[in-house]
Tab-separated table of N, CA and C in Angstrom:
chain	number	residue	atom	x	y	z
A	1	MET	N	-93.485	60.792	-23.374
A	1	MET	CA	-92.948	59.773	-22.520
A	1	MET	C	-92.646	60.331	-21.129
A	2	LYS	N	-92.059	61.556	-21.062
A	2	LYS	CA	-91.745	62.180	-19.790
A	2	LYS	C	-92.999	62.432	-18.968
A	3	LYS	N	-94.101	62.805	-19.645
A	3	LYS	CA	-95.363	63.097	-18.961
A	3	LYS	C	-95.885	61.844	-18.270
A	4	ASN	N	-95.837	60.699	-18.952
A	4	ASN	CA	-96.292	59.440	-18.362
A	4	ASN	C	-95.430	59.048	-17.179
A	5	THR	N	-94.131	59.278	-17.270
A	5	THR	CA	-93.228	58.933	-16.177
A	5	THR	C	-93.528	59.788	-14.939
A	6	LYS	N	-93.793	61.074	-15.165
A	6	LYS	CA	-94.125	61.959	-14.041
A	6	LYS	C	-95.439	61.558	-13.393
A	7	LEU	N	-96.436	61.197	-14.201
A	7	LEU	CA	-97.708	60.745	-13.668
A	7	LEU	C	-97.546	59.475	-12.863
A	8	THR	N	-96.772	58.541	-13.393
A	8	THR	CA	-96.548	57.274	-12.693
A	8	THR	C	-95.818	57.515	-11.359
A	9	LEU	N	-94.788	58.350	-11.357
A	9	LEU	CA	-94.061	58.649	-10.128
A	9	LEU	C	-94.969	59.368	-9.128
A	10	GLY	N	-95.791	60.263	-9.598
A	10	GLY	CA	-96.723	60.966	-8.721
A	10	GLY	C	-97.729	60.020	-8.089
A	11	ALA	N	-98.249	59.092	-8.897
A	11	ALA	CA	-99.209	58.124	-8.384
A	11	ALA	C	-98.543	57.209	-7.350
A	12	LEU	N	-97.305	56.784	-7.596
A	12	LEU	CA	-96.597	55.955	-6.653
A	12	LEU	C	-96.315	56.692	-5.348
A	13	ALA	N	-95.965	57.969	-5.461
A	13	ALA	CA	-95.710	58.780	-4.257
A	13	ALA	C	-96.997	58.929	-3.445
A	14	LEU	N	-98.109	59.159	-4.104
A	14	LEU	CA	-99.399	59.304	-3.422
A	14	LEU	C	-99.773	57.993	-2.733
A	15	LEU	N	-99.597	56.876	-3.396
A	15	LEU	CA	-99.881	55.574	-2.813
A	15	LEU	C	-99.007	55.330	-1.594
A	16	ALA	N	-97.725	55.710	-1.662
A	16	ALA	CA	-96.828	55.546	-0.514
A	16	ALA	C	-97.292	56.381	0.666
A	17	LEU	N	-97.736	57.617	0.418
A	17	LEU	CA	-98.244	58.466	1.493
A	17	LEU	C	-99.510	57.906	2.128
A	18	ILE	N	-100.403	57.427	1.315
A	18	ILE	CA	-101.639	56.828	1.827
A	18	ILE	C	-101.318	55.622	2.694
A	19	THR	N	-100.400	54.796	2.238
A	19	THR	CA	-100.013	53.614	3.013
A	19	THR	C	-99.370	54.016	4.332
A	20	LEU	N	-98.529	55.025	4.307
A	20	LEU	CA	-97.862	55.508	5.512
A	20	LEU	C	-98.882	56.019	6.515
A	21	PHE	N	-99.798	56.873	6.077
A	21	PHE	CA	-100.794	57.431	7.003
A	21	PHE	C	-101.744	56.349	7.530
A	22	ALA	N	-102.118	55.395	6.708
A	22	ALA	CA	-102.977	54.292	7.166
A	22	ALA	C	-102.237	53.484	8.239
A	23	GLY	N	-100.975	53.212	8.018
A	23	GLY	CA	-100.184	52.492	9.001
A	23	GLY	C	-100.054	53.244	10.314
A	24	LEU	N	-99.821	54.550	10.244
A	24	LEU	CA	-99.727	55.367	11.473
A	24	LEU	C	-101.056	55.394	12.215
A	25	TYR	N	-102.143	55.511	11.492
A	25	TYR	CA	-103.456	55.526	12.110
A	25	TYR	C	-103.740	54.200	12.833
A	26	LEU	N	-103.526	53.089	12.159
A	26	LEU	CA	-103.795	51.792	12.748
A	26	LEU	C	-102.873	51.491	13.931
A	27	SER	N	-101.630	51.937	13.865
A	27	SER	CA	-100.704	51.649	14.957
A	27	SER	C	-100.962	52.543	16.185
A	28	SER	N	-101.659	53.643	16.006
A	28	SER	CA	-101.894	54.556	17.147
A	28	SER	C	-103.199	54.262	17.875
A	29	ARG	N	-104.012	53.365	17.332
A	29	ARG	CA	-105.278	53.009	18.011
A	29	ARG	C	-104.968	52.206	19.271
A	30	PRO	N	-105.692	52.458	20.346
A	30	PRO	CA	-105.457	51.729	21.594
A	30	PRO	C	-105.746	50.242	21.457
A	31	ASP	N	-105.150	49.436	22.338
A	31	ASP	CA	-105.418	47.997	22.338
A	31	ASP	C	-106.903	47.760	22.669
A	32	THR	N	-107.457	46.727	22.069
A	32	THR	CA	-108.868	46.459	22.250
A	32	THR	C	-109.063	45.251	23.168
A	33	VAL	N	-110.318	45.084	23.592
A	33	VAL	CA	-110.708	43.972	24.466
A	33	VAL	C	-111.651	43.096	23.655
A	34	SER	N	-111.321	41.824	23.531
A	34	SER	CA	-112.182	40.920	22.765
A	34	SER	C	-113.255	40.321	23.660
A	35	GLY	N	-114.250	39.714	23.033
A	35	GLY	CA	-115.357	39.075	23.749
A	35	GLY	C	-116.565	39.966	23.878
A	36	ILE	N	-117.573	39.456	24.559
A	36	ILE	CA	-118.818	40.181	24.741
A	36	ILE	C	-118.663	41.178	25.879
A	37	LYS	N	-119.121	42.393	25.628
A	37	LYS	CA	-119.043	43.461	26.624
A	37	LYS	C	-120.416	44.058	26.845
A	38	SER	N	-120.693	44.397	28.085
A	38	SER	CA	-121.933	45.074	28.442
A	38	SER	C	-121.613	46.561	28.565
A	39	VAL	N	-122.301	47.389	27.747
A	39	VAL	CA	-122.000	48.821	27.667
A	39	VAL	C	-123.290	49.608	27.795
A	40	THR	N	-123.244	50.705	28.558
A	40	THR	CA	-124.390	51.581	28.712
A	40	THR	C	-124.075	52.949	28.149
A	41	LEU	N	-125.046	53.514	27.443
A	41	LEU	CA	-124.944	54.882	26.928
A	41	LEU	C	-126.119	55.686	27.428
A	42	GLU	N	-125.827	56.825	28.046
A	42	GLU	CA	-126.857	57.772	28.443
A	42	GLU	C	-126.816	58.937	27.461
A	43	VAL	N	-127.982	59.245	26.884
A	43	VAL	CA	-128.087	60.382	25.985
A	43	VAL	C	-128.880	61.467	26.700
A	44	ILE	N	-128.292	62.654	26.807
A	44	ILE	CA	-128.955	63.760	27.472
A	44	ILE	C	-129.248	64.813	26.396
A	45	HIS	N	-130.522	64.980	26.114
A	45	HIS	CA	-130.995	65.842	25.041
A	45	HIS	C	-130.981	67.329	25.427
A	46	ALA	N	-131.245	68.177	24.467
A	46	ALA	CA	-131.252	69.634	24.669
A	46	ALA	C	-132.260	70.038	25.739
A	47	ASP	N	-133.401	69.344	25.797
A	47	ASP	CA	-134.431	69.675	26.792
A	47	ASP	C	-134.161	69.025	28.149
A	48	LYS	N	-132.970	68.437	28.309
A	48	LYS	CA	-132.495	67.776	29.543
A	48	LYS	C	-133.147	66.419	29.788
A	49	SER	N	-133.977	65.955	28.850
A	49	SER	CA	-134.512	64.623	28.990
A	49	SER	C	-133.375	63.624	28.757
A	50	GLN	N	-133.501	62.461	29.386
A	50	GLN	CA	-132.451	61.457	29.312
A	50	GLN	C	-133.020	60.145	28.771
A	51	ARG	N	-132.213	59.504	27.943
A	51	ARG	CA	-132.593	58.197	27.406
A	51	ARG	C	-131.391	57.276	27.559
A	52	ASN	N	-131.615	56.086	28.120
A	52	ASN	CA	-130.537	55.125	28.351
A	52	ASN	C	-130.614	53.992	27.347
A	53	PHE	N	-129.436	53.571	26.880
A	53	PHE	CA	-129.324	52.465	25.961
A	53	PHE	C	-128.332	51.465	26.554
A	54	HIS	N	-128.700	50.197	26.512
A	54	HIS	CA	-127.819	49.143	27.026
A	54	HIS	C	-127.499	48.194	25.873
A	55	PHE	N	-126.217	47.866	25.726
A	55	PHE	CA	-125.772	47.000	24.630
A	55	PHE	C	-124.961	45.840	25.176
A	56	GLU	N	-125.171	44.690	24.577
A	56	GLU	CA	-124.283	43.534	24.729
A	56	GLU	C	-123.640	43.397	23.371
A	57	THR	N	-122.320	43.552	23.312
A	57	THR	CA	-121.669	43.641	22.008
A	57	THR	C	-120.305	42.981	21.983
A	58	THR	N	-119.903	42.595	20.788
A	58	THR	CA	-118.518	42.145	20.572
A	58	THR	C	-117.717	43.229	19.852
A	59	LYS	N	-118.354	44.363	19.572
A	59	LYS	CA	-117.640	45.469	18.937
A	59	LYS	C	-116.499	45.902	19.854
A	60	GLU	N	-115.457	46.454	19.261
A	60	GLU	CA	-114.282	46.843	20.039
A	60	GLU	C	-114.206	48.344	20.292
A	61	TYR	N	-114.855	49.144	19.442
A	61	TYR	CA	-114.797	50.592	19.555
A	61	TYR	C	-116.201	51.182	19.653
A	62	LEU	N	-116.338	52.253	20.429
A	62	LEU	CA	-117.620	52.885	20.640
A	62	LEU	C	-118.230	53.393	19.335
A	63	GLY	N	-117.435	54.008	18.475
A	63	GLY	CA	-117.954	54.515	17.216
A	63	GLY	C	-118.570	53.424	16.360
A	64	ASP	N	-117.901	52.275	16.278
A	64	ASP	CA	-118.436	51.159	15.503
A	64	ASP	C	-119.778	50.708	16.070
A	65	LEU	N	-119.875	50.632	17.392
A	65	LEU	CA	-121.107	50.213	18.041
A	65	LEU	C	-122.249	51.180	17.750
A	66	LEU	N	-122.017	52.452	18.002
A	66	LEU	CA	-123.104	53.427	17.861
A	66	LEU	C	-123.527	53.631	16.409
A	67	MET	N	-122.578	53.570	15.489
A	67	MET	CA	-122.931	53.660	14.060
A	67	MET	C	-123.744	52.449	13.628
A	68	SER	N	-123.299	51.242	14.044
A	68	SER	CA	-123.985	50.024	13.625
A	68	SER	C	-125.403	49.953	14.210
A	69	GLU	N	-125.610	50.554	15.351
A	69	GLU	CA	-126.955	50.584	15.984
A	69	GLU	C	-127.820	51.695	15.384
A	70	GLY	N	-127.237	52.563	14.555
A	70	GLY	CA	-127.995	53.654	13.945
A	70	GLY	C	-128.345	54.751	14.954
A	71	LEU	N	-127.617	54.793	16.067
A	71	LEU	CA	-127.918	55.768	17.120
A	71	LEU	C	-127.314	57.131	16.851
A	72	ILE	N	-126.238	57.176	16.086
A	72	ILE	CA	-125.581	58.461	15.789
A	72	ILE	C	-125.371	58.611	14.292
A	73	LYS	N	-125.201	59.870	13.922
A	73	LYS	CA	-124.778	60.225	12.561
A	73	LYS	C	-123.658	61.236	12.714
A	74	GLY	N	-122.778	61.273	11.753
A	74	GLY	CA	-121.668	62.213	11.867
A	74	GLY	C	-121.020	62.544	10.535
A	75	ASP	N	-120.180	63.550	10.580
A	75	ASP	CA	-119.404	63.963	9.421
A	75	ASP	C	-117.952	63.559	9.629
A	76	PRO	N	-117.247	63.212	8.560
A	76	PRO	CA	-115.826	62.889	8.710
A	76	PRO	C	-115.065	64.096	9.241
A	77	GLY	N	-114.119	63.843	10.124
A	77	GLY	CA	-113.278	64.910	10.658
A	77	GLY	C	-111.848	64.457	10.766
A	78	PRO	N	-110.943	65.336	11.117
A	78	PRO	CA	-109.533	64.979	11.180
A	78	PRO	C	-109.221	63.973	12.297
A	79	TYR	N	-110.087	63.852	13.283
A	79	TYR	CA	-109.883	62.922	14.404
A	79	TYR	C	-110.939	61.844	14.457
A	80	GLY	N	-111.550	61.556	13.329
A	80	GLY	CA	-112.622	60.589	13.265
A	80	GLY	C	-113.956	61.303	13.070
A	81	PRO	N	-115.057	60.578	13.162
A	81	PRO	CA	-116.351	61.179	12.914
A	81	PRO	C	-116.688	62.295	13.913
A	82	TYR	N	-117.222	63.397	13.410
A	82	TYR	CA	-117.750	64.471	14.261
A	82	TYR	C	-119.240	64.218	14.375
A	83	ILE	N	-119.729	63.941	15.591
A	83	ILE	CA	-121.101	63.569	15.824
A	83	ILE	C	-122.016	64.769	15.584
A	84	THR	N	-122.966	64.612	14.676
A	84	THR	CA	-123.909	65.680	14.377
A	84	THR	C	-125.334	65.376	14.864
A	85	GLU	N	-125.619	64.070	15.032
A	85	GLU	CA	-126.973	63.690	15.444
A	85	GLU	C	-126.906	62.480	16.355
A	86	VAL	N	-127.665	62.539	17.444
A	86	VAL	CA	-127.778	61.431	18.380
A	86	VAL	C	-129.255	61.193	18.698
A	87	ASP	N	-129.668	59.952	18.570
A	87	ASP	CA	-131.047	59.573	18.929
A	87	ASP	C	-132.080	60.508	18.261
A	88	GLY	N	-131.765	60.902	17.020
A	88	GLY	CA	-132.695	61.713	16.237
A	88	GLY	C	-132.587	63.213	16.452
A	89	GLU	N	-131.742	63.667	17.377
A	89	GLU	CA	-131.622	65.113	17.638
A	89	GLU	C	-130.314	65.619	17.057
A	90	VAL	N	-130.412	66.678	16.256
A	90	VAL	CA	-129.272	67.266	15.571
A	90	VAL	C	-128.697	68.417	16.405
A	91	ALA	N	-127.375	68.452	16.467
A	91	ALA	CA	-126.659	69.588	17.047
A	91	ALA	C	-125.877	70.229	15.905
A	92	ASP	N	-126.034	71.534	15.720
A	92	ASP	CA	-125.400	72.228	14.602
A	92	ASP	C	-124.577	73.398	15.146
A	93	TYR	N	-123.284	73.197	15.276
A	93	TYR	CA	-122.405	74.227	15.852
A	93	TYR	C	-122.419	75.511	15.035
A	94	SER	N	-122.547	75.399	13.733
A	94	SER	CA	-122.530	76.592	12.883
A	94	SER	C	-123.765	77.463	13.092
A	95	LYS	N	-124.864	76.893	13.577
A	95	LYS	CA	-126.082	77.659	13.819
A	95	LYS	C	-126.136	78.285	15.197
A	96	ASP	N	-125.933	77.437	16.225
A	96	ASP	CA	-126.108	77.934	17.599
A	96	ASP	C	-125.026	77.453	18.571
A	97	LYS	N	-123.889	77.048	18.005
A	97	LYS	CA	-122.734	76.569	18.788
A	97	LYS	C	-123.071	75.334	19.627
A	98	SER	N	-123.996	74.507	19.146
A	98	SER	CA	-124.344	73.269	19.856
A	98	SER	C	-123.541	72.109	19.297
A	99	TYR	N	-123.248	71.157	20.173
A	99	TYR	CA	-122.490	69.956	19.797
A	99	TYR	C	-122.791	68.851	20.780
A	100	TRP	N	-122.407	67.644	20.426
A	100	TRP	CA	-122.563	66.485	21.291
A	100	TRP	C	-121.235	66.237	22.022
A	101	ALA	N	-121.244	66.376	23.341
A	101	ALA	CA	-120.063	66.128	24.157
A	101	ALA	C	-120.074	64.672	24.613
A	102	LEU	N	-118.930	64.020	24.469
A	102	LEU	CA	-118.796	62.627	24.866
A	102	LEU	C	-118.085	62.530	26.218
A	103	PHE	N	-118.692	61.790	27.134
A	103	PHE	CA	-118.108	61.552	28.450
A	103	PHE	C	-117.912	60.049	28.651
A	104	GLU	N	-116.808	59.686	29.278
A	104	GLU	CA	-116.556	58.320	29.724
A	104	GLU	C	-116.781	58.340	31.217
A	105	GLY	N	-117.903	57.790	31.676
A	105	GLY	CA	-118.276	57.947	33.077
A	105	GLY	C	-118.564	59.419	33.320
A	106	ASP	N	-117.858	60.009	34.286
A	106	ASP	CA	-118.049	61.437	34.579
A	106	ASP	C	-117.006	62.321	33.936
A	107	ASP	N	-116.056	61.735	33.232
A	107	ASP	CA	-114.943	62.483	32.649
A	107	ASP	C	-115.150	62.751	31.165
A	108	TYR	N	-114.805	63.976	30.766
A	108	TYR	CA	-114.861	64.335	29.352
A	108	TYR	C	-113.917	63.414	28.592
A	109	ALA	N	-114.369	62.854	27.504
A	109	ALA	CA	-113.563	61.888	26.736
A	109	ALA	C	-112.305	62.549	26.194
A	110	SER	N	-111.228	61.806	26.207
A	110	SER	CA	-109.923	62.360	25.758
A	110	SER	C	-109.629	61.978	24.312
A	111	GLN	N	-110.528	61.224	23.662
A	111	GLN	CA	-110.342	60.879	22.256
A	111	GLN	C	-111.715	60.777	21.599
A	112	GLY	N	-111.709	60.631	20.276
A	112	GLY	CA	-112.955	60.524	19.525
A	112	GLY	C	-113.609	59.157	19.676
A	113	ILE	N	-114.842	59.056	19.200
A	113	ILE	CA	-115.579	57.800	19.357
A	113	ILE	C	-114.950	56.640	18.616
A	114	ASP	N	-114.240	56.888	17.525
A	114	ASP	CA	-113.658	55.771	16.780
A	114	ASP	C	-112.385	55.260	17.417
A	115	GLN	N	-111.863	55.947	18.454
A	115	GLN	CA	-110.704	55.463	19.191
A	115	GLN	C	-111.045	55.081	20.628
A	116	THR	N	-112.306	55.204	21.006
A	116	THR	CA	-112.715	54.839	22.354
A	116	THR	C	-112.973	53.349	22.438
A	117	VAL	N	-112.096	52.653	23.155
A	117	VAL	CA	-112.147	51.199	23.290
A	117	VAL	C	-113.258	50.821	24.278
A	118	LEU	N	-114.013	49.803	23.915
A	118	LEU	CA	-115.076	49.309	24.792
A	118	LEU	C	-114.545	48.239	25.729
A	119	GLU	N	-114.958	48.347	26.998
A	119	GLU	CA	-114.666	47.346	28.010
A	119	GLU	C	-115.953	46.991	28.714
A	120	ASP	N	-116.020	45.784	29.247
A	120	ASP	CA	-117.228	45.348	29.950
A	120	ASP	C	-117.539	46.281	31.090
A	121	GLY	N	-118.795	46.715	31.180
A	121	GLY	CA	-119.243	47.588	32.262
A	121	GLY	C	-119.080	49.072	31.993
A	122	ASP	N	-118.622	49.444	30.796
A	122	ASP	CA	-118.440	50.858	30.480
A	122	ASP	C	-119.742	51.642	30.515
A	123	LEU	N	-119.618	52.901	30.934
A	123	LEU	CA	-120.723	53.849	30.907
A	123	LEU	C	-120.248	55.077	30.134
A	124	PHE	N	-121.005	55.434	29.102
A	124	PHE	CA	-120.697	56.624	28.310
A	124	PHE	C	-121.902	57.545	28.344
A	125	ARG	N	-121.638	58.841	28.134
A	125	ARG	CA	-122.702	59.837	28.044
A	125	ARG	C	-122.468	60.683	26.795
A	126	LEU	N	-123.518	60.917	26.050
A	126	LEU	CA	-123.501	61.902	24.982
A	126	LEU	C	-124.440	62.993	25.416
A	127	VAL	N	-123.915	64.197	25.621
A	127	VAL	CA	-124.662	65.294	26.184
A	127	VAL	C	-124.765	66.439	25.157
A	128	TYR	N	-125.997	66.808	24.852
A	128	TYR	CA	-126.243	67.971	23.986
A	128	TYR	C	-125.712	69.197	24.721
A	129	THR	N	-124.799	69.930	24.086
A	129	THR	CA	-124.125	71.036	24.759
A	129	THR	C	-124.117	72.261	23.873
A	130	ARG	N	-124.304	73.414	24.460
A	130	ARG	CA	-124.176	74.676	23.728
A	130	ARG	C	-122.955	75.385	24.270
A	131	GLY	N	-122.030	75.712	23.317
A	131	GLY	CA	-120.782	76.341	23.707
A	131	GLY	C	-120.872	77.779	23.590
């Protein structure tokens, strides 16, 4: 009987922690902009070639847009998805210290793609980078 009580209390504690962290995550996301937005993404590949993508979207976050378009792939990370592939090109930090750097306009992004709010007229860059 004691074993079942401990398991039940443990499960309830785990559920409470999951609920708490989910609430903190959702409350810390920036305010979004509703409606249709025109967004441009420039992808700069390892060979310095550039490809531009233009989207008309009702999505609210950059990560949602790029994932739904199949333009990026990524691995889960502590701050959201870690981008591993863009437009078919893989960056593998463990092999050659390469990664995809995200820019908002000319500025290095201050948050991950799943927290980057989309606004009409936004310009983003994903740049293949070797660190």
